[in-house]
CSV table of C-alpha atoms in Angstrom, one decimal:
chain,number,residue,atom,x,y,z
A,1,MET,CA,40.1,51.3,86.3
A,2,LYS,CA,37.7,48.5,85.5
A,3,ASN,CA,40.6,46.4,84.0
A,4,PHE,CA,42.1,46.2,87.6
A,5,VAL,CA,39.4,43.7,88.7
A,6,GLY,CA,39.8,41.7,85.5
A,7,PHE,CA,42.3,39.1,86.8
A,8,THR,CA,41.3,36.2,88.9
A,9,LEU,CA,42.9,33.7,91.1
A,10,GLY,CA,41.3,31.5,93.4
A,11,CYS,CA,41.4,31.0,97.0
A,12,LEU,CA,39.6,27.6,97.0
A,13,PHE,CA,38.1,26.6,100.2
A,14,ALA,CA,38.5,22.9,100.1
A,15,PHE,CA,41.1,21.9,102.4
A,16,LEU,CA,43.1,19.1,104.3
A,17,SER,CA,43.7,19.0,107.9
A,18,SER,CA,47.0,17.7,109.0
A,19,GLY,CA,49.4,19.5,111.5
A,20,ILE,CA,51.7,22.0,110.2
A,21,THR,CA,55.2,22.7,111.6
A,22,PRO,CA,56.2,26.4,112.0
A,23,LEU,CA,58.2,27.8,109.1
A,24,MET,CA,61.8,28.3,110.2
A,25,ALA,CA,64.9,29.3,108.4
A,26,GLN,CA,66.7,26.1,107.3
A,27,ASP,CA,70.1,25.4,108.2
A,28,ALA,CA,72.4,27.7,106.4
A,29,ALA,CA,74.9,26.8,104.0
A,30,VAL,CA,78.5,26.9,104.9
A,31,ASN,CA,78.9,30.3,103.4
A,32,GLU,CA,75.7,31.8,104.8
A,33,LEU,CA,74.7,33.7,107.9
A,34,VAL,CA,71.2,33.3,109.0
A,35,ILE,CA,69.9,36.5,110.8
A,36,THR,CA,66.9,36.4,112.9
A,37,GLY,CA,65.2,39.1,115.0
A,38,THR,CA,62.2,41.0,116.4
A,39,VAL,CA,61.5,44.6,115.7
A,40,LYS,CA,59.8,46.7,118.4
A,41,ASN,CA,58.6,50.4,119.0
A,42,LYS,CA,61.3,51.6,121.6
A,43,ASP,CA,58.5,53.9,123.2
A,44,SER,CA,55.6,51.4,123.5
A,45,ARG,CA,57.6,48.2,123.3
A,46,LYS,CA,55.0,46.9,120.8
A,47,LYS,CA,56.0,44.5,118.0
A,48,LEU,CA,56.1,46.1,114.5
A,49,GLU,CA,54.9,44.3,111.4
A,50,ASN,CA,55.8,44.9,107.7
A,51,VAL,CA,59.2,46.5,108.6
A,52,ASN,CA,61.6,46.5,105.8
A,53,VAL,CA,64.9,44.7,106.7
A,54,SER,CA,67.4,44.6,104.0
A,55,VAL,CA,71.2,44.3,103.5
A,56,VAL,CA,72.9,47.7,103.2
A,57,GLY,CA,73.7,48.5,99.5
A,58,ASN,CA,72.3,45.1,98.4
A,59,ASN,CA,69.2,43.8,96.8
A,60,ILE,CA,68.5,41.2,99.5
A,61,GLY,CA,65.8,41.8,102.1
A,62,THR,CA,62.4,40.8,103.7
A,63,VAL,CA,59.8,42.2,105.9
A,64,THR,CA,58.6,41.4,109.6
A,65,ASN,CA,55.6,39.2,110.0
A,66,ALA,CA,52.7,40.2,112.3
A,67,ASP,CA,54.7,39.1,115.5
A,68,GLY,CA,57.5,41.6,114.4
A,69,THR,CA,59.9,38.8,113.6
A,70,PHE,CA,62.0,38.1,110.6
A,71,SER,CA,64.5,35.7,109.3
A,72,LEU,CA,67.2,36.7,106.5
A,73,LYS,CA,69.8,34.5,104.9
A,74,VAL,CA,72.9,36.6,103.9
A,75,ALA,CA,76.1,35.3,102.2
A,76,GLU,CA,78.9,35.9,104.7
A,77,ALA,CA,80.8,37.8,102.1
A,78,GLU,CA,77.8,40.4,102.2
A,79,ALA,CA,77.3,40.4,105.9
A,80,PHE,CA,80.0,43.0,106.6
A,81,ARG,CA,77.5,45.6,105.1
A,82,GLY,CA,75.2,45.3,108.0
A,83,LEU,CA,71.5,45.6,107.9
A,84,GLU,CA,69.1,48.6,107.4
A,85,VAL,CA,65.8,48.5,109.1
A,86,SER,CA,63.1,51.0,108.1
A,87,HIS,CA,59.4,51.5,108.8
A,88,ILE,CA,56.9,54.3,108.1
A,89,GLY,CA,56.9,56.8,110.9
A,90,TYR,CA,60.3,55.6,112.5
A,91,LEU,CA,63.9,56.6,112.1
A,92,THR,CA,66.0,54.2,110.0
A,93,THR,CA,68.2,51.9,112.0
A,94,HIS,CA,71.5,50.3,110.9
A,95,LEU,CA,73.2,47.3,112.6
A,96,SER,CA,76.8,46.5,112.2
A,97,LEU,CA,78.3,43.0,111.5
A,98,GLU,CA,79.1,42.7,115.3
A,99,GLU,CA,75.5,43.2,116.2
A,100,LEU,CA,74.4,40.7,113.7
A,101,GLU,CA,76.7,38.0,115.0
A,102,LYS,CA,75.1,38.1,118.5
A,103,THR,CA,73.5,34.7,119.5
A,104,GLY,CA,70.0,34.2,120.5
A,105,GLY,CA,68.4,36.5,117.9
A,106,LEU,CA,68.2,40.4,117.7
A,107,THR,CA,65.8,42.7,119.2
A,108,ILE,CA,65.7,45.9,117.2
A,109,TRP,CA,64.2,49.0,118.8
A,110,MET,CA,62.7,51.4,116.3
A,111,ILE,CA,62.6,55.1,117.6
A,112,PRO,CA,59.5,57.1,116.4
A,113,ALA,CA,60.6,59.8,114.1
A,114,PRO,CA,59.8,63.4,115.0
A,115,ASN,CA,57.6,65.2,112.4
A,116,LEU,CA,60.0,67.9,111.4
A,117,LEU,CA,57.4,69.6,109.3
A,118,SER,CA,54.2,70.8,111.0
A,119,GLU,CA,51.0,68.8,109.8
A,120,ILE,CA,49.4,70.8,107.0
A,121,VAL,CA,46.0,70.6,105.2
A,122,VAL,CA,46.0,72.2,101.9
A,123,TYR,CA,42.8,72.7,99.8
A,124,GLY,CA,42.5,73.7,96.2
A,125,ASN,CA,44.8,72.5,93.4
A,126,ASN,CA,47.9,72.0,95.5
A,127,PRO,CA,47.6,68.2,96.2
A,128,ARG,CA,46.5,67.6,92.6
A,129,VAL,CA,49.7,69.3,91.3
A,130,ILE,CA,52.0,67.2,93.7
A,131,VAL,CA,50.5,64.0,92.2
A,132,GLU,CA,50.7,65.2,88.7
A,133,GLU,CA,54.4,66.3,89.1
A,134,ALA,CA,55.1,62.8,90.8
A,135,ILE,CA,53.6,61.1,87.7
A,136,LYS,CA,55.9,63.3,85.4
A,137,LYS,CA,59.0,62.3,87.4
A,138,ILE,CA,58.3,58.4,87.3
A,139,PRO,CA,61.1,58.1,84.5
A,140,VAL,CA,63.7,59.9,86.7
A,141,ASN,CA,62.8,58.2,90.1
A,142,TYR,CA,62.4,54.5,88.8
A,143,SER,CA,64.5,52.1,87.0
A,144,GLY,CA,64.8,52.6,83.2
A,145,ASN,CA,65.9,49.0,82.8
A,146,ASP,CA,64.1,45.7,83.0
A,147,ASN,CA,64.3,43.9,86.5
A,148,MET,CA,63.9,40.3,87.4
A,149,LEU,CA,62.7,40.1,90.9
A,150,THR,CA,62.9,37.1,93.3
A,151,ALA,CA,59.8,37.2,95.5
A,152,PHE,CA,58.3,35.1,98.3
A,153,TYR,CA,54.5,34.8,98.1
A,154,ARG,CA,52.0,33.6,100.8
A,155,GLU,CA,48.3,33.0,100.6
A,156,THR,CA,46.3,32.3,103.6
A,157,VAL,CA,42.5,31.8,104.3
A,158,GLN,CA,40.9,32.1,107.7
A,159,LYS,CA,37.4,30.9,108.8
A,160,ARG,CA,36.8,33.2,111.7
A,161,ARG,CA,40.2,33.1,113.6
A,162,ARG,CA,41.2,29.6,112.3
A,163,TYR,CA,43.5,29.1,109.4
A,164,ILE,CA,41.9,26.6,106.7
A,165,SER,CA,44.4,27.2,104.1
A,166,VAL,CA,48.0,28.0,103.9
A,167,SER,CA,49.9,28.0,100.7
A,168,GLU,CA,53.2,29.8,99.6
A,169,ALA,CA,55.8,30.0,96.8
A,170,VAL,CA,58.9,31.5,95.6
A,171,MET,CA,58.6,33.0,92.2
A,172,ASP,CA,60.3,35.2,89.6
A,173,VAL,CA,58.7,38.4,88.6
A,174,TYR,CA,59.8,40.1,85.4
A,175,LYS,CA,59.2,43.8,85.5
A,176,THR,CA,59.7,46.1,82.4
A,177,ASP,CA,61.3,49.5,82.8
A,178,TYR,CA,59.4,52.2,84.2
A,179,ASN,CA,59.9,54.5,81.2
A,180,SER,CA,57.9,52.6,78.6
A,181,ARG,CA,55.6,51.1,81.3
A,182,ASP,CA,54.7,48.2,78.9
A,183,VAL,CA,52.8,46.1,81.5
A,184,ASP,CA,51.9,43.4,78.7
A,185,ARG,CA,55.5,42.3,79.1
A,186,ASP,CA,55.5,41.8,82.8
A,187,LYS,CA,55.3,38.1,83.9
A,188,VAL,CA,55.3,35.7,86.8
A,189,GLN,CA,56.9,32.4,87.1
A,190,LEU,CA,56.4,30.0,90.1
A,191,LEU,CA,59.8,28.3,91.0
A,192,LYS,CA,58.4,26.2,93.9
A,193,GLY,CA,55.5,26.1,96.2
A,194,ARG,CA,53.6,24.1,98.8
A,195,ARG,CA,50.1,24.2,100.4
A,196,LEU,CA,48.3,22.8,103.5
A,197,LEU,CA,44.5,22.6,103.6
A,198,SER,CA,41.8,21.7,106.1
A,199,GLN,CA,40.1,18.4,105.8
A,200,LYS,CA,37.0,19.4,107.7
A,201,GLN,CA,34.0,19.1,105.4
A,202,SER,CA,32.4,22.2,106.9
A,203,ASP,CA,35.4,24.2,105.6
A,204,THR,CA,34.5,23.3,102.0
A,205,LEU,CA,33.2,26.3,100.2
A,206,ALA,CA,34.6,26.3,96.7
A,207,VAL,CA,34.7,30.1,96.4
A,208,LYS,CA,37.1,31.9,94.0
A,209,VAL,CA,38.1,35.4,94.5
A,210,VAL,CA,40.6,37.8,92.9
A,211,GLY,CA,44.2,37.7,94.1
A,212,GLY,CA,47.3,35.5,93.7
A,213,PRO,CA,50.8,35.8,92.5
A,214,ASN,CA,49.7,38.1,89.5
A,215,LEU,CA,49.0,40.9,92.2
A,216,SER,CA,52.7,41.9,91.5
A,217,LEU,CA,51.6,42.8,88.0
A,218,TYR,CA,48.4,44.5,88.6
A,219,LEU,CA,49.1,46.3,91.9
A,220,ASP,CA,52.3,48.1,91.0
A,221,ILE,CA,50.6,51.4,90.9
A,222,VAL,CA,53.5,53.3,89.5
A,223,ILE,CA,53.7,51.2,86.3
A,224,HIS,CA,50.1,50.1,86.0
A,225,ARG,CA,47.5,51.7,88.3
A,226,LEU,CA,48.2,55.4,88.0
A,227,LYS,CA,47.0,55.7,84.5
A,228,HIS,CA,43.8,54.4,85.8
A,229,PHE,CA,43.7,56.3,89.1
A,230,PHE,CA,44.8,59.7,87.7
A,231,SER,CA,45.7,61.2,84.3
A,232,VAL,CA,48.2,64.1,83.8
A,233,ASN,CA,45.5,65.7,81.5
A,234,CYS,CA,43.1,65.7,84.7
A,235,ARG,CA,40.5,63.6,82.9
A,236,TYR,CA,40.3,61.1,85.7
A,237,ILE,CA,41.1,63.8,88.3
A,238,ASN,CA,38.2,65.9,87.4
A,239,LYS,CA,35.6,63.3,86.5
A,240,CYS,CA,36.3,60.1,88.5
A,241,ILE,CA,38.8,60.8,91.3
A,242,VAL,CA,39.1,63.9,93.4
A,243,ILE,CA,42.5,64.7,95.2
A,244,HIS,CA,40.8,65.5,98.6
A,245,HIS,CA,43.7,67.2,100.5
A,246,ILE,CA,47.3,66.7,101.8
A,247,TYR,CA,46.5,64.5,104.9
A,248,GLY,CA,49.8,65.4,106.5
A,249,THR,CA,53.5,64.4,106.5
A,250,VAL,CA,55.3,61.4,107.9
A,251,ASN,CA,58.9,60.1,108.1
A,252,LEU,CA,59.8,57.0,106.0
A,253,ASP,CA,63.4,56.0,105.7
A,254,ASN,CA,64.5,59.2,107.3
A,255,ARG,CA,62.7,61.1,104.6
A,256,MET,CA,59.5,63.3,104.9
A,257,GLN,CA,56.6,62.1,102.8
A,258,TYR,CA,53.4,63.9,101.6
A,259,VAL,CA,50.3,61.8,102.4
A,260,VAL,CA,47.8,62.6,99.8
A,261,SER,CA,44.2,61.2,100.0
A,262,PHE,CA,41.9,60.5,97.2
A,263,ARG,CA,38.3,59.2,96.8
A,264,PRO,CA,35.7,58.8,94.0
A,265,ARG,CA,34.0,62.0,92.7
A,266,VAL,CA,31.2,60.4,90.9
A,267,SER,CA,29.5,57.0,90.8
A,268,LEU,CA,30.3,54.8,87.9
A,269,MET,CA,29.1,51.3,86.7
A,270,TYR,CA,31.9,49.6,88.6
A,271,ALA,CA,33.6,50.0,91.9
A,272,LEU,CA,36.1,52.8,92.4
A,273,PHE,CA,38.8,53.3,95.0
A,274,ILE,CA,39.5,55.2,98.1
A,275,GLY,CA,43.0,55.6,99.6
A,276,LYS,CA,46.2,57.4,100.3
A,277,LEU,CA,49.4,58.0,98.3
A,278,TYR,CA,52.8,58.6,100.0
A,279,ILE,CA,55.0,60.9,98.0
A,280,ASP,CA,58.7,61.8,98.9
A,281,TYR,CA,58.9,65.3,99.8
A,282,GLU,CA,62.0,66.2,97.9
A,283,ARG,CA,62.2,63.6,95.1
A,284,LEU,CA,58.4,63.5,94.5
A,285,SER,CA,58.5,59.6,94.1
A,286,PHE,CA,55.6,57.3,95.0
A,287,THR,CA,56.8,55.4,98.1
A,288,ARG,CA,53.6,53.8,99.4
A,289,ALA,CA,50.0,53.4,98.6
A,290,GLU,CA,47.1,52.3,100.8
A,291,PHE,CA,43.8,51.9,99.0
A,292,GLY,CA,40.7,49.8,98.8
A,293,LEU,CA,37.3,49.3,97.0
A,294,ASP,CA,34.6,51.8,97.9
A,295,MET,CA,32.2,49.6,99.7
A,296,ALA,CA,29.2,51.9,99.6
A,297,ASN,CA,27.8,49.8,96.9
A,298,ARG,CA,28.1,46.1,97.9
A,299,VAL,CA,26.8,44.8,94.5
A,300,LYS,CA,29.7,46.6,92.6
A,301,ALA,CA,32.1,45.3,95.2
A,302,VAL,CA,31.0,41.7,94.6
A,303,GLU,CA,31.3,42.2,90.8
A,304,ALA,CA,34.8,43.4,91.4
A,305,ILE,CA,36.2,40.6,93.4
A,306,LEU,CA,34.0,37.4,93.0
A,307,HIS,CA,35.0,35.0,90.2
A,308,LYS,CA,33.0,32.1,91.1
A,309,LYS,CA,30.7,30.6,93.8
A,310,PRO,CA,28.3,27.7,94.3
A,311,VAL,CA,24.6,28.4,93.6
A,312,GLY,CA,22.6,29.3,96.7
A,313,LEU,CA,25.6,30.7,98.5
A,314,ARG,CA,25.4,34.3,99.5
A,315,PHE,CA,28.6,36.2,99.3
A,316,ARG,CA,29.0,39.5,101.2
A,317,PRO,CA,32.3,41.4,101.1
A,318,GLN,CA,33.2,43.6,104.2
A,319,GLU,CA,36.5,44.9,103.1
A,320,VAL,CA,39.0,44.8,100.2
A,321,ALA,CA,42.3,46.6,101.0
A,322,TYR,CA,45.6,46.8,99.3
A,323,LEU,CA,49.1,48.0,100.4
A,324,VAL,CA,52.0,48.5,98.0
A,325,THR,CA,55.4,49.7,99.2
A,326,TYR,CA,58.5,50.8,97.3
A,327,LYS,CA,62.1,51.1,98.6
A,328,GLN,CA,64.7,53.5,97.4
A,329,GLN,CA,68.1,52.2,96.6
A,330,GLY,CA,70.7,54.6,95.4
A,331,THR,CA,69.0,57.2,93.1
A,332,LYS,CA,66.2,54.9,92.2
A,333,THR,CA,63.0,53.5,93.7
A,334,TYR,CA,62.0,49.8,93.4
A,335,LEU,CA,59.0,47.7,94.2
A,336,ASN,CA,59.2,46.2,97.7
A,337,TYR,CA,56.1,44.7,99.1
A,338,ILE,CA,52.4,44.1,98.1
A,339,ARG,CA,49.5,43.0,100.3
A,340,ASN,CA,46.0,42.1,99.6
A,341,VAL,CA,43.2,41.5,102.1
A,342,ILE,CA,39.7,40.4,101.4
A,343,ARG,CA,37.2,40.1,104.3
A,344,PHE,CA,33.8,38.5,103.5
A,345,LYS,CA,30.9,36.7,105.0
A,346,CYS,CA,29.1,33.6,103.4
A,347,ASP,CA,25.9,32.0,104.2
A,348,TRP,CA,23.5,29.5,102.6
A,349,LYS,CA,20.0,30.5,101.8
A,350,LYS,CA,17.5,29.2,104.4
A,351,ARG,CA,20.3,29.1,107.1
A,352,LEU,CA,20.3,31.4,110.1
A,353,PHE,CA,24.0,32.0,110.5
A,354,SER,CA,26.8,33.1,108.3
A,355,SER,CA,30.6,32.5,108.5
A,356,SER,CA,33.3,35.1,108.4
A,357,TYR,CA,36.3,34.6,106.1
A,358,THR,CA,39.7,36.4,105.4
A,359,ALA,CA,41.6,35.9,102.4
A,360,PHE,CA,45.1,37.2,102.8
A,361,SER,CA,48.0,37.2,100.2
A,362,GLU,CA,51.2,39.1,100.4
A,363,MET,CA,54.4,39.2,98.3
A,364,VAL,CA,57.9,40.6,99.4
A,365,VAL,CA,60.9,41.1,97.0
A,366,THR,CA,63.8,39.2,98.5
A,367,ASP,CA,66.4,39.9,95.5
A,368,ARG,CA,66.5,41.7,92.4
A,369,THR,CA,68.7,41.6,89.2
A,370,GLU,CA,68.8,44.6,87.0
A,371,SER,CA,68.9,44.2,83.1
A,372,PRO,CA,68.7,40.4,83.3
A,373,LEU,CA,70.1,38.4,80.4
A,374,SER,CA,66.7,36.5,79.7
A,375,GLY,CA,63.1,37.1,80.7
A,376,ILE,CA,60.3,34.5,81.4
A,377,SER,CA,59.2,32.2,78.6
A,378,ASN,CA,55.4,32.2,77.7
A,379,LYS,CA,55.6,28.4,78.5
A,380,ASN,CA,56.6,29.1,82.2
A,381,THR,CA,54.4,32.0,82.8
A,382,PHE,CA,51.8,31.9,85.5
A,383,LYS,CA,48.6,32.5,83.4
A,384,ARG,CA,45.7,34.8,84.4
A,385,LYS,CA,43.2,32.0,84.5
A,386,GLN,CA,45.4,29.6,86.4
A,387,VAL,CA,44.7,28.8,90.1
A,388,PHE,CA,47.5,28.9,92.5
A,389,TYR,CA,46.0,26.2,94.5
A,390,ASP,CA,46.1,23.7,91.8
A,391,LEU,CA,49.9,24.2,90.9
A,392,VAL,CA,51.2,23.4,94.5
A,393,ASP,CA,51.2,20.2,96.4
A,394,GLU,CA,52.0,18.7,99.9
A,395,TYR,CA,53.2,21.1,102.5
A,396,TRP,CA,55.8,19.5,104.7
A,397,ASN,CA,59.4,19.0,103.6
A,398,GLU,CA,62.2,19.7,106.1
A,399,ASP,CA,64.5,21.2,103.5
A,400,PHE,CA,61.9,22.6,101.2
A,401,TRP,CA,63.0,26.1,100.9
A,402,ARG,CA,66.8,25.5,101.0
A,403,ASN,CA,68.5,28.8,100.5
A,404,TYR,CA,65.5,30.9,99.8
A,405,ASN,CA,64.5,33.9,102.0
A,406,ILE,CA,60.9,33.5,103.3
A,407,ILE,CA,58.8,35.3,105.9
A,408,GLU,CA,58.0,33.5,109.0
A,409,PRO,CA,54.4,32.9,109.9
A,410,THR,CA,52.5,35.2,112.2
A,411,GLU,CA,52.1,32.3,114.7
A,412,SER,CA,53.0,28.7,115.1
A,413,LEU,CA,50.6,27.0,112.6
A,414,GLU,CA,50.9,23.5,114.1
A,415,ASN,CA,47.4,23.6,115.5
A,416,ALA,CA,46.1,26.4,113.2
A,417,VAL,CA,44.9,24.3,110.3
């Protein structure tokens, strides 16, 4: 598990302060349809974030932001398929072409899914057996071919409630097949990116923490992390990680899921993880993982995430949380979305007050090509020691994203930075 925290990517807190215009979907090309909408809970009428929105039978998709909104560009030739909208705990919703062509944006009402199976808590070996069987079925449930993913990546940093950094990119992610799970061949290439930074001198901090575009390589638990979390021979299950119990069952994509929790069994020299795994009830495929660093020992947590800081600055992590989701298409399950949140406080010695910061990064797969003709060259690969901040430049360009699908921001950022 220690290798998990070996990669680094900086969120450099040294920023410019000009206004920022909200990211909107650009004017579509002649042969494209721009679909925008808001997803809400039909019972509570609350907006839902991180909802999967994808073209039926196609690889194109996105997720909703914190305001429950999305914007998706679809070729007119593909629009007839309609949209599929899915979220954990809700019935999957399908929208026809006629509904997509409505003007003024869509409001999609998600119906909470009834739990068809009564909630259960199973002690003993049963939860562990479920995880072991799911690991064995990885070659069956996941792609046996290499995949080239097109993904949208965003990185933001907040000081208290105010944004002091916004940077984002479109990138290619080369993923090797899930049979060999040869993670050394996985690569990321930045296609285009931009940034906006605060100019206030008080926002200058020059702290580097783990994160960045390479999260897509290190947080794909099925291809990389499970061999550290667990082992089929129970070495980690017995000595490091305990499968605590089956937390319950939930509905995801109209399919029931086991929710299996895990936590450290022993204390080691480095930080371990606490979290939950979501496993399809019938297929035994991993569909979702929510986990984070055990914060019981803050010294270990600092060692896990802090790469560099100025002398005299005290860095105090509050939370390190990860979310990874997968989406089933046909008979296979594919990587869909990754999120990383690091909350921490910083203060200088001999100063009375500290400041709270949140470093947030997310990646959503917007398209996928199976068995690509070529991969990513070493020359164009985003290196582990590179800093995303250093590779992107000015923010505003009216036609910057062109035909790429992006995630709309959680709020208007015009006055946020």
